[in-house]
PDB file of C-alpha atoms in Angstrom:
ATOM      1  CA  MET A   1      -7.287  -4.282 -10.442  1.00 44.00           C
ATOM      2  CA  GLN A   2      -3.765  -5.662 -10.835  1.00 49.00           C
ATOM      3  CA  GLU A   3      -2.990  -4.673  -7.238  1.00 67.00           C
ATOM      4  CA  THR A   4      -4.878  -7.798  -6.148  1.00 83.00           C
ATOM      5  CA  ARG A   5      -1.639  -9.585  -7.087  1.00 83.00           C
ATOM      6  CA  TYR A   6      -0.358  -8.989  -3.542  1.00 86.00           C
ATOM      7  CA  ALA A   7      -3.354 -10.790  -1.998  1.00 84.00           C
ATOM      8  CA  ASP A   8      -4.172 -13.520  -4.501  1.00 86.00           C
ATOM      9  CA  GLY A   9      -0.709 -15.104  -4.679  1.00 81.00           C
ATOM     10  CA  THR A  10       0.278 -13.743  -8.099  1.00 85.00           C
ATOM     11  CA  TYR A  11       3.129 -11.637  -6.742  1.00 86.00           C
ATOM     12  CA  LEU A  12       4.459 -14.547  -4.698  1.00 81.00           C
ATOM     13  CA  GLU A  13       4.322 -16.749  -7.789  1.00 84.00           C
ATOM     14  CA  ASN A  14       6.478 -14.240  -9.702  1.00 83.00           C
ATOM     15  CA  ASN A  15       8.740 -13.536  -6.708  1.00 84.00           C
ATOM     16  CA  PRO A  16       8.770 -16.700  -4.560  1.00 86.00           C
ATOM     17  CA  THR A  17      11.291 -15.350  -2.047  1.00 84.00           C
ATOM     18  CA  TRP A  18       9.521 -11.972  -1.795  1.00 82.00           C
ATOM     19  CA  HIS A  19      13.014 -10.472  -2.345  1.00 86.00           C
ATOM     20  CA  GLU A  20      14.185 -11.604   1.078  1.00 85.00           C
ATOM     21  CA  GLU A  21      17.650 -12.287  -0.347  1.00 87.00           C
ATOM     22  CA  ASP A  22      18.064  -8.519  -0.814  1.00 89.00           C
ATOM     23  CA  SER A  23      17.425  -7.742   2.857  1.00 94.00           C
ATOM     24  CA  VAL A  24      20.998  -8.095   4.110  1.00 94.00           C
ATOM     25  CA  GLN A  25      22.320  -5.519   1.660  1.00 95.00           C
ATOM     26  CA  LYS A  26      19.406  -3.157   2.264  1.00 96.00           C
ATOM     27  CA  VAL A  27      19.917  -3.335   6.020  1.00 97.00           C
ATOM     28  CA  MET A  28      23.593  -2.445   5.517  1.00 96.00           C
ATOM     29  CA  TRP A  29      22.610   0.619   3.478  1.00 97.00           C
ATOM     30  CA  ILE A  30      19.929   1.679   5.978  1.00 98.00           C
ATOM     31  CA  GLU A  31      22.043   1.185   9.111  1.00 97.00           C
ATOM     32  CA  ARG A  32      24.954   3.145   7.632  1.00 97.00           C
ATOM     33  CA  PHE A  33      22.630   5.957   6.521  1.00 98.00           C
ATOM     34  CA  LEU A  34      20.921   6.243   9.917  1.00 98.00           C
ATOM     35  CA  ARG A  35      24.234   6.252  11.787  1.00 97.00           C
ATOM     36  CA  LYS A  36      25.488   9.002   9.487  1.00 97.00           C
ATOM     37  CA  ASN A  37      22.469  11.084  10.506  1.00 98.00           C
ATOM     38  CA  ARG A  38      22.791  10.102  14.178  1.00 97.00           C
ATOM     39  CA  ILE A  39      19.372   8.464  14.234  1.00 97.00           C
ATOM     40  CA  VAL A  40      19.051   5.795  16.934  1.00 97.00           C
ATOM     41  CA  PRO A  41      15.336   4.998  17.032  1.00 98.00           C
ATOM     42  CA  ARG A  42      13.624   3.358  19.988  1.00 98.00           C
ATOM     43  CA  THR A  43      10.518   2.453  17.996  1.00 98.00           C
ATOM     44  CA  ILE A  44      10.638   1.407  14.334  1.00 98.00           C
ATOM     45  CA  ALA A  45       7.788   0.562  11.996  1.00 98.00           C
ATOM     46  CA  GLU A  46       7.962  -0.748   8.458  1.00 98.00           C
ATOM     47  CA  VAL A  47       5.032  -0.373   6.091  1.00 98.00           C
ATOM     48  CA  GLY A  48       4.927  -3.131   3.487  1.00 96.00           C
ATOM     49  CA  CYS A  49       7.417  -5.219   5.450  1.00 96.00           C
ATOM     50  CA  GLY A  50       7.209  -8.160   3.033  1.00 94.00           C
ATOM     51  CA  ALA A  51       8.989 -11.256   4.302  1.00 94.00           C
ATOM     52  CA  GLY A  52      10.303  -9.357   7.357  1.00 96.00           C
ATOM     53  CA  GLY A  53      13.989  -9.681   6.522  1.00 97.00           C
ATOM     54  CA  ILE A  54      14.737  -5.981   6.859  1.00 97.00           C
ATOM     55  CA  LEU A  55      13.095  -5.719  10.282  1.00 98.00           C
ATOM     56  CA  ALA A  56      14.962  -8.820  11.471  1.00 97.00           C
ATOM     57  CA  GLY A  57      18.233  -7.270  10.304  1.00 97.00           C
ATOM     58  CA  MET A  58      17.417  -3.934  11.909  1.00 97.00           C
ATOM     59  CA  GLN A  59      16.810  -5.680  15.213  1.00 97.00           C
ATOM     60  CA  GLN A  60      20.394  -6.881  15.199  1.00 96.00           C
ATOM     61  CA  HIS A  61      21.704  -3.327  14.750  1.00 97.00           C
ATOM     62  CA  PHE A  62      19.198  -1.681  17.107  1.00 97.00           C
ATOM     63  CA  PRO A  63      18.630  -4.335  19.804  1.00 96.00           C
ATOM     64  CA  GLN A  64      16.987  -1.882  22.219  1.00 96.00           C
ATOM     65  CA  ALA A  65      14.301  -0.866  19.723  1.00 97.00           C
ATOM     66  CA  ARG A  66      10.769  -2.165  19.477  1.00 98.00           C
ATOM     67  CA  LEU A  67       9.914  -3.013  15.883  1.00 98.00           C
ATOM     68  CA  SER A  68       6.561  -3.342  14.148  1.00 98.00           C
ATOM     69  CA  GLY A  69       5.927  -4.593  10.626  1.00 98.00           C
ATOM     70  CA  TYR A  70       2.713  -3.956   8.705  1.00 97.00           C
ATOM     71  CA  GLU A  71       1.811  -6.056   5.681  1.00 96.00           C
ATOM     72  CA  ILE A  72      -1.375  -6.410   3.597  1.00 94.00           C
ATOM     73  CA  SER A  73      -0.352  -9.529   1.675  1.00 94.00           C
ATOM     74  CA  PRO A  74      -1.392 -12.729   3.457  1.00 94.00           C
ATOM     75  CA  GLN A  75       1.441 -14.658   1.786  1.00 94.00           C
ATOM     76  CA  ALA A  76       4.136 -12.182   2.860  1.00 94.00           C
ATOM     77  CA  TYR A  77       2.614 -11.970   6.338  1.00 95.00           C
ATOM     78  CA  ALA A  78       2.796 -15.738   6.714  1.00 94.00           C
ATOM     79  CA  ILE A  79       6.511 -15.671   5.869  1.00 94.00           C
ATOM     80  CA  ALA A  80       7.275 -12.674   8.082  1.00 95.00           C
ATOM     81  CA  GLN A  81       5.454 -14.146  11.085  1.00 95.00           C
ATOM     82  CA  GLY A  82       8.283 -16.631  11.485  1.00 94.00           C
ATOM     83  CA  LYS A  83      10.600 -13.766  12.452  1.00 95.00           C
ATOM     84  CA  ALA A  84       8.365 -12.314  15.179  1.00 95.00           C
ATOM     85  CA  ASN A  85       9.578 -12.214  18.767  1.00 97.00           C
ATOM     86  CA  ASP A  86       9.028 -10.202  21.934  1.00 95.00           C
ATOM     87  CA  SER A  87      10.457  -7.022  20.402  1.00 97.00           C
ATOM     88  CA  LEU A  88       9.466  -7.578  16.778  1.00 98.00           C
ATOM     89  CA  GLN A  89       5.775  -7.779  15.982  1.00 97.00           C
ATOM     90  CA  ILE A  90       4.267  -8.444  12.546  1.00 97.00           C
ATOM     91  CA  HIS A  91       0.739  -7.190  11.838  1.00 97.00           C
ATOM     92  CA  TYR A  92      -1.547  -8.256   9.009  1.00 96.00           C
ATOM     93  CA  GLN A  93      -2.927  -4.718   8.738  1.00 94.00           C
ATOM     94  CA  ASP A  94      -2.844  -1.526   6.726  1.00 95.00           C
ATOM     95  CA  ILE A  95      -0.825   0.862   8.873  1.00 95.00           C
ATOM     96  CA  LEU A  96      -3.069   3.732   7.761  1.00 95.00           C
ATOM     97  CA  GLN A  97      -6.016   1.996   9.448  1.00 93.00           C
ATOM     98  CA  VAL A  98      -4.214   1.588  12.779  1.00 90.00           C
ATOM     99  CA  ASP A  99      -4.466   4.043  15.678  1.00 89.00           C
ATOM    100  CA  HIS A 100      -0.950   4.170  17.120  1.00 89.00           C
ATOM    101  CA  GLU A 101       1.320   6.704  18.767  1.00 92.00           C
ATOM    102  CA  PRO A 102       3.890   8.095  16.297  1.00 95.00           C
ATOM    103  CA  PHE A 103       6.977   5.933  15.893  1.00 98.00           C
ATOM    104  CA  ASP A 104      10.492   7.304  16.061  1.00 98.00           C
ATOM    105  CA  LEU A 105      11.146   5.935  12.585  1.00 98.00           C
ATOM    106  CA  LEU A 106       8.854   4.710   9.836  1.00 98.00           C
ATOM    107  CA  MET A 107      10.417   2.836   6.910  1.00 98.00           C
ATOM    108  CA  ALA A 108       8.850   2.405   3.468  1.00 98.00           C
ATOM    109  CA  ILE A 109      11.401   0.364   1.568  1.00 98.00           C
ATOM    110  CA  ASP A 110      10.544  -0.044  -2.122  1.00 97.00           C
ATOM    111  CA  VAL A 111       6.856   0.550  -1.456  1.00 97.00           C
ATOM    112  CA  PHE A 112       5.192   3.652  -2.858  1.00 95.00           C
ATOM    113  CA  GLU A 113       6.019   2.870  -6.485  1.00 96.00           C
ATOM    114  CA  HIS A 114       3.512  -0.007  -6.073  1.00 95.00           C
ATOM    115  CA  VAL A 115       0.639   2.134  -4.738  1.00 96.00           C
ATOM    116  CA  PRO A 116      -1.938   3.422  -7.262  1.00 95.00           C
ATOM    117  CA  ASP A 117      -2.663   6.687  -5.397  1.00 96.00           C
ATOM    118  CA  TYR A 118       0.874   7.166  -4.153  1.00 97.00           C
ATOM    119  CA  LEU A 119       0.478  10.886  -3.387  1.00 98.00           C
ATOM    120  CA  ASP A 120      -2.354  10.226  -0.937  1.00 97.00           C
ATOM    121  CA  PHE A 121      -0.459   7.285   0.546  1.00 97.00           C
ATOM    122  CA  ILE A 122       2.721   9.306   1.131  1.00 98.00           C
ATOM    123  CA  THR A 123       0.796  12.250   2.567  1.00 98.00           C
ATOM    124  CA  ARG A 124      -1.091  10.064   5.033  1.00 97.00           C
ATOM    125  CA  LEU A 125       2.133   8.444   6.258  1.00 97.00           C
ATOM    126  CA  ARG A 126       3.622  11.782   7.226  1.00 96.00           C
ATOM    127  CA  ASP A 127       2.214  11.972  10.773  1.00 95.00           C
ATOM    128  CA  ARG A 128       2.933   8.350  11.602  1.00 96.00           C
ATOM    129  CA  ALA A 129       6.509   8.951  12.774  1.00 97.00           C
ATOM    130  CA  GLU A 130       9.015  11.658  13.590  1.00 97.00           C
ATOM    131  CA  TYR A 131      11.405  10.441  10.909  1.00 98.00           C
ATOM    132  CA  LYS A 132      10.451   8.682   7.685  1.00 98.00           C
ATOM    133  CA  LEU A 133      12.899   6.634   5.655  1.00 98.00           C
ATOM    134  CA  PHE A 134      12.065   5.861   2.040  1.00 98.00           C
ATOM    135  CA  HIS A 135      13.950   3.655  -0.373  1.00 98.00           C
ATOM    136  CA  VAL A 136      12.865   4.315  -3.942  1.00 98.00           C
ATOM    137  CA  PRO A 137      13.971   2.496  -7.124  1.00 97.00           C
ATOM    138  CA  LEU A 138      15.231   4.989  -9.688  1.00 97.00           C
ATOM    139  CA  ASP A 139      13.811   3.366 -12.806  1.00 96.00           C
ATOM    140  CA  LEU A 140      14.045   6.497 -14.964  1.00 95.00           C
ATOM    141  CA  SER A 141      17.408   6.697 -16.714  1.00 95.00           C
ATOM    142  CA  VAL A 142      18.626   7.254 -20.265  1.00 95.00           C
ATOM    143  CA  ARG A 143      19.538   3.574 -20.552  1.00 91.00           C
ATOM    144  CA  MET A 144      16.052   2.519 -19.478  1.00 92.00           C
ATOM    145  CA  LEU A 145      14.317   5.024 -21.756  1.00 93.00           C
ATOM    146  CA  LEU A 146      16.231   3.601 -24.695  1.00 94.00           C
ATOM    147  CA  GLN A 147      14.810   0.170 -23.819  1.00 91.00           C
ATOM    148  CA  PRO A 148      11.146   0.970 -23.093  1.00 87.00           C
ATOM    149  CA  ARG A 149      10.172  -2.690 -23.019  1.00 92.00           C
ATOM    150  CA  ILE A 150      11.918  -2.898 -19.651  1.00 90.00           C
ATOM    151  CA  PHE A 151       9.194  -0.745 -18.079  1.00 92.00           C
ATOM    152  CA  THR A 152       6.566  -3.263 -19.182  1.00 92.00           C
ATOM    153  CA  ASP A 153       8.628  -6.078 -17.673  1.00 91.00           C
ATOM    154  CA  ILE A 154       9.125  -4.182 -14.414  1.00 91.00           C
ATOM    155  CA  ARG A 155       5.394  -3.595 -14.119  1.00 92.00           C
ATOM    156  CA  ALA A 156       4.532  -7.219 -14.905  1.00 90.00           C
ATOM    157  CA  ASP A 157       7.184  -8.836 -12.703  1.00 88.00           C
ATOM    158  CA  LEU A 158       7.728  -6.352  -9.872  1.00 89.00           C
ATOM    159  CA  GLY A 159       4.489  -4.382  -9.844  1.00 91.00           C
ATOM    160  CA  HIS A 160       5.982  -0.909 -10.282  1.00 94.00           C
ATOM    161  CA  LEU A 161       3.162   1.439 -11.277  1.00 95.00           C
ATOM    162  CA  HIS A 162       5.208   4.648 -11.149  1.00 96.00           C
ATOM    163  CA  TYR A 163       8.775   5.383 -12.209  1.00 96.00           C
ATOM    164  CA  PHE A 164      11.116   7.839 -10.528  1.00 97.00           C
ATOM    165  CA  ASN A 165      14.476   9.565 -10.738  1.00 97.00           C
ATOM    166  CA  LYS A 166      16.216  11.643  -8.089  1.00 98.00           C
ATOM    167  CA  THR A 167      14.404  14.877  -8.937  1.00 98.00           C
ATOM    168  CA  THR A 168      10.898  13.432  -9.107  1.00 98.00           C
ATOM    169  CA  THR A 169      11.435  11.485  -5.864  1.00 98.00           C
ATOM    170  CA  LEU A 170      12.498  14.541  -3.870  1.00 98.00           C
ATOM    171  CA  ASP A 171       9.886  16.771  -5.509  1.00 98.00           C
ATOM    172  CA  THR A 172       7.150  14.231  -4.723  1.00 98.00           C
ATOM    173  CA  LEU A 173       8.058  14.079  -1.032  1.00 98.00           C
ATOM    174  CA  THR A 174       8.329  17.861  -0.797  1.00 98.00           C
ATOM    175  CA  TYR A 175       4.950  18.257  -2.510  1.00 98.00           C
ATOM    176  CA  CYS A 176       3.448  15.887   0.077  1.00 98.00           C
ATOM    177  CA  GLY A 177       4.672  18.096   2.908  1.00 98.00           C
ATOM    178  CA  TYR A 178       7.928  16.466   3.927  1.00 98.00           C
ATOM    179  CA  GLU A 179      11.137  18.182   4.963  1.00 98.00           C
ATOM    180  CA  ILE A 180      14.072  16.376   3.340  1.00 98.00           C
ATOM    181  CA  VAL A 181      16.817  15.711   5.895  1.00 98.00           C
ATOM    182  CA  ASP A 182      19.256  13.699   3.759  1.00 98.00           C
ATOM    183  CA  HIS A 183      19.388  11.460   0.722  1.00 98.00           C
ATOM    184  CA  ALA A 184      21.872   9.035  -0.779  1.00 98.00           C
ATOM    185  CA  TYR A 185      22.127   6.684  -3.733  1.00 97.00           C
ATOM    186  CA  THR A 186      22.237   2.924  -3.275  1.00 96.00           C
ATOM    187  CA  TYR A 187      23.648   0.778  -6.069  1.00 93.00           C
ATOM    188  CA  TRP A 188      22.322  -2.727  -6.543  1.00 85.00           C
ATOM    189  CA  SER A 189      24.355  -2.800  -9.757  1.00 80.00           C
ATOM    190  CA  LEU A 190      27.556  -2.341  -7.756  1.00 82.00           C
ATOM    191  CA  ASP A 191      26.888  -3.780  -4.311  1.00 78.00           C
ATOM    192  CA  TYR A 192      25.047  -6.993  -5.160  1.00 74.00           C
ATOM    193  CA  PRO A 193      27.347  -9.956  -5.894  1.00 72.00           C
ATOM    194  CA  SER A 194      28.135 -10.703  -9.539  1.00 64.00           C
ATOM    195  CA  LEU A 195      28.749 -14.282 -10.578  1.00 58.00           C
ATOM    196  CA  SER A 196      30.255 -13.799 -14.023  1.00 70.00           C
ATOM    197  CA  LEU A 197      33.662 -12.328 -14.786  1.00 67.00           C
ATOM    198  CA  LYS A 198      32.051 -10.073 -17.417  1.00 68.00           C
ATOM    199  CA  SER A 199      29.692  -8.574 -14.824  1.00 71.00           C
ATOM    200  CA  ARG A 200      32.510  -8.009 -12.344  1.00 73.00           C
ATOM    201  CA  LEU A 201      34.638  -6.262 -14.964  1.00 73.00           C
ATOM    202  CA  ALA A 202      31.693  -4.084 -16.017  1.00 72.00           C
ATOM    203  CA  LYS A 203      31.484  -2.752 -12.479  1.00 80.00           C
ATOM    204  CA  ILE A 204      34.907  -1.092 -12.695  1.00 84.00           C
ATOM    205  CA  PRO A 205      34.013   1.781 -15.093  1.00 81.00           C
ATOM    206  CA  ARG A 206      30.507   2.039 -13.616  1.00 83.00           C
ATOM    207  CA  ARG A 207      31.946   2.451 -10.105  1.00 87.00           C
ATOM    208  CA  LEU A 208      34.407   5.099 -11.302  1.00 89.00           C
ATOM    209  CA  PHE A 209      31.646   6.989 -13.117  1.00 85.00           C
ATOM    210  CA  ALA A 210      29.437   6.856 -10.004  1.00 87.00           C
ATOM    211  CA  ARG A 211      32.253   8.184  -7.843  1.00 90.00           C
ATOM    212  CA  VAL A 212      33.239  11.060 -10.135  1.00 91.00           C
ATOM    213  CA  ALA A 213      29.767  12.177 -11.266  1.00 93.00           C
ATOM    214  CA  PRO A 214      27.096  10.358  -9.237  1.00 93.00           C
ATOM    215  CA  ASP A 215      24.065  12.317 -10.471  1.00 96.00           C
ATOM    216  CA  LEU A 216      25.080  11.996 -14.108  1.00 95.00           C
ATOM    217  CA  ALA A 217      25.943   8.323 -13.712  1.00 92.00           C
ATOM    218  CA  MET A 218      22.554   7.522 -12.206  1.00 94.00           C
ATOM    219  CA  SER A 219      20.719   9.610 -14.802  1.00 95.00           C
ATOM    220  CA  VAL A 220      22.483   7.901 -17.692  1.00 94.00           C
ATOM    221  CA  LEU A 221      23.087   4.320 -16.525  1.00 91.00           C
ATOM    222  CA  GLY A 222      20.597   3.815 -13.708  1.00 91.00           C
ATOM    223  CA  GLY A 223      21.287   0.676 -11.732  1.00 91.00           C
ATOM    224  CA  GLY A 224      20.312   2.001  -8.335  1.00 94.00           C
ATOM    225  CA  SER A 225      17.823   3.451  -5.905  1.00 97.00           C
ATOM    226  CA  MET A 226      17.765   6.276  -3.380  1.00 98.00           C
ATOM    227  CA  LEU A 227      17.406   6.432   0.377  1.00 98.00           C
ATOM    228  CA  VAL A 228      15.615   9.541   1.603  1.00 98.00           C
ATOM    229  CA  LEU A 229      15.366  10.581   5.247  1.00 98.00           C
ATOM    230  CA  ALA A 230      12.531  13.026   5.876  1.00 98.00           C
ATOM    231  CA  ARG A 231      10.543  14.648   8.652  1.00 97.00           C
TER     232      ARG A 231
END
């Protein structure tokens, strides 16, 4: 199965940083979203913690919390281990195989689109924490559907097995027994730095469109993901 890519080094070969450069921006989105919902967790777990950059960033914003990362890729685990400390532990384990008291917050950041049986995976995570925070790439948009080759590239390079939009994300979590507390778009197309003048100028109409009609903008242009807080 292609999912061996996370254990045999294939994914690391295609993504040598394991997307750690994205962690700072993701932590900013997550911290802002949790503060908005008045969530100040004392225990935080991250399933599929990758290189550990998000947990390290969360520790700076929630210094009183105890953090635990769970990772099944030996390569990612080796990178993340360098960030471990007294309050931040990294485990080379499948969180679903671990007997642990429920956490205050469980994060799955860009994870379940990689899991073959994602419905079972999501359902089994439900009792692992009081609050669950998902970040889901919204690959389904009109722009993407007009360029179907992109889906093949996303699967080959990033390992996405399933593709979502806002409606299918929320419906999936509801189907798996979650109560949706809040959700919000995140825009890598707007918030990540752009090097070229052309890219910076292109952000101006996209940002206006996203502000005036966010659902329509995401459905047509894509370029983002969604944070979902659930119980």
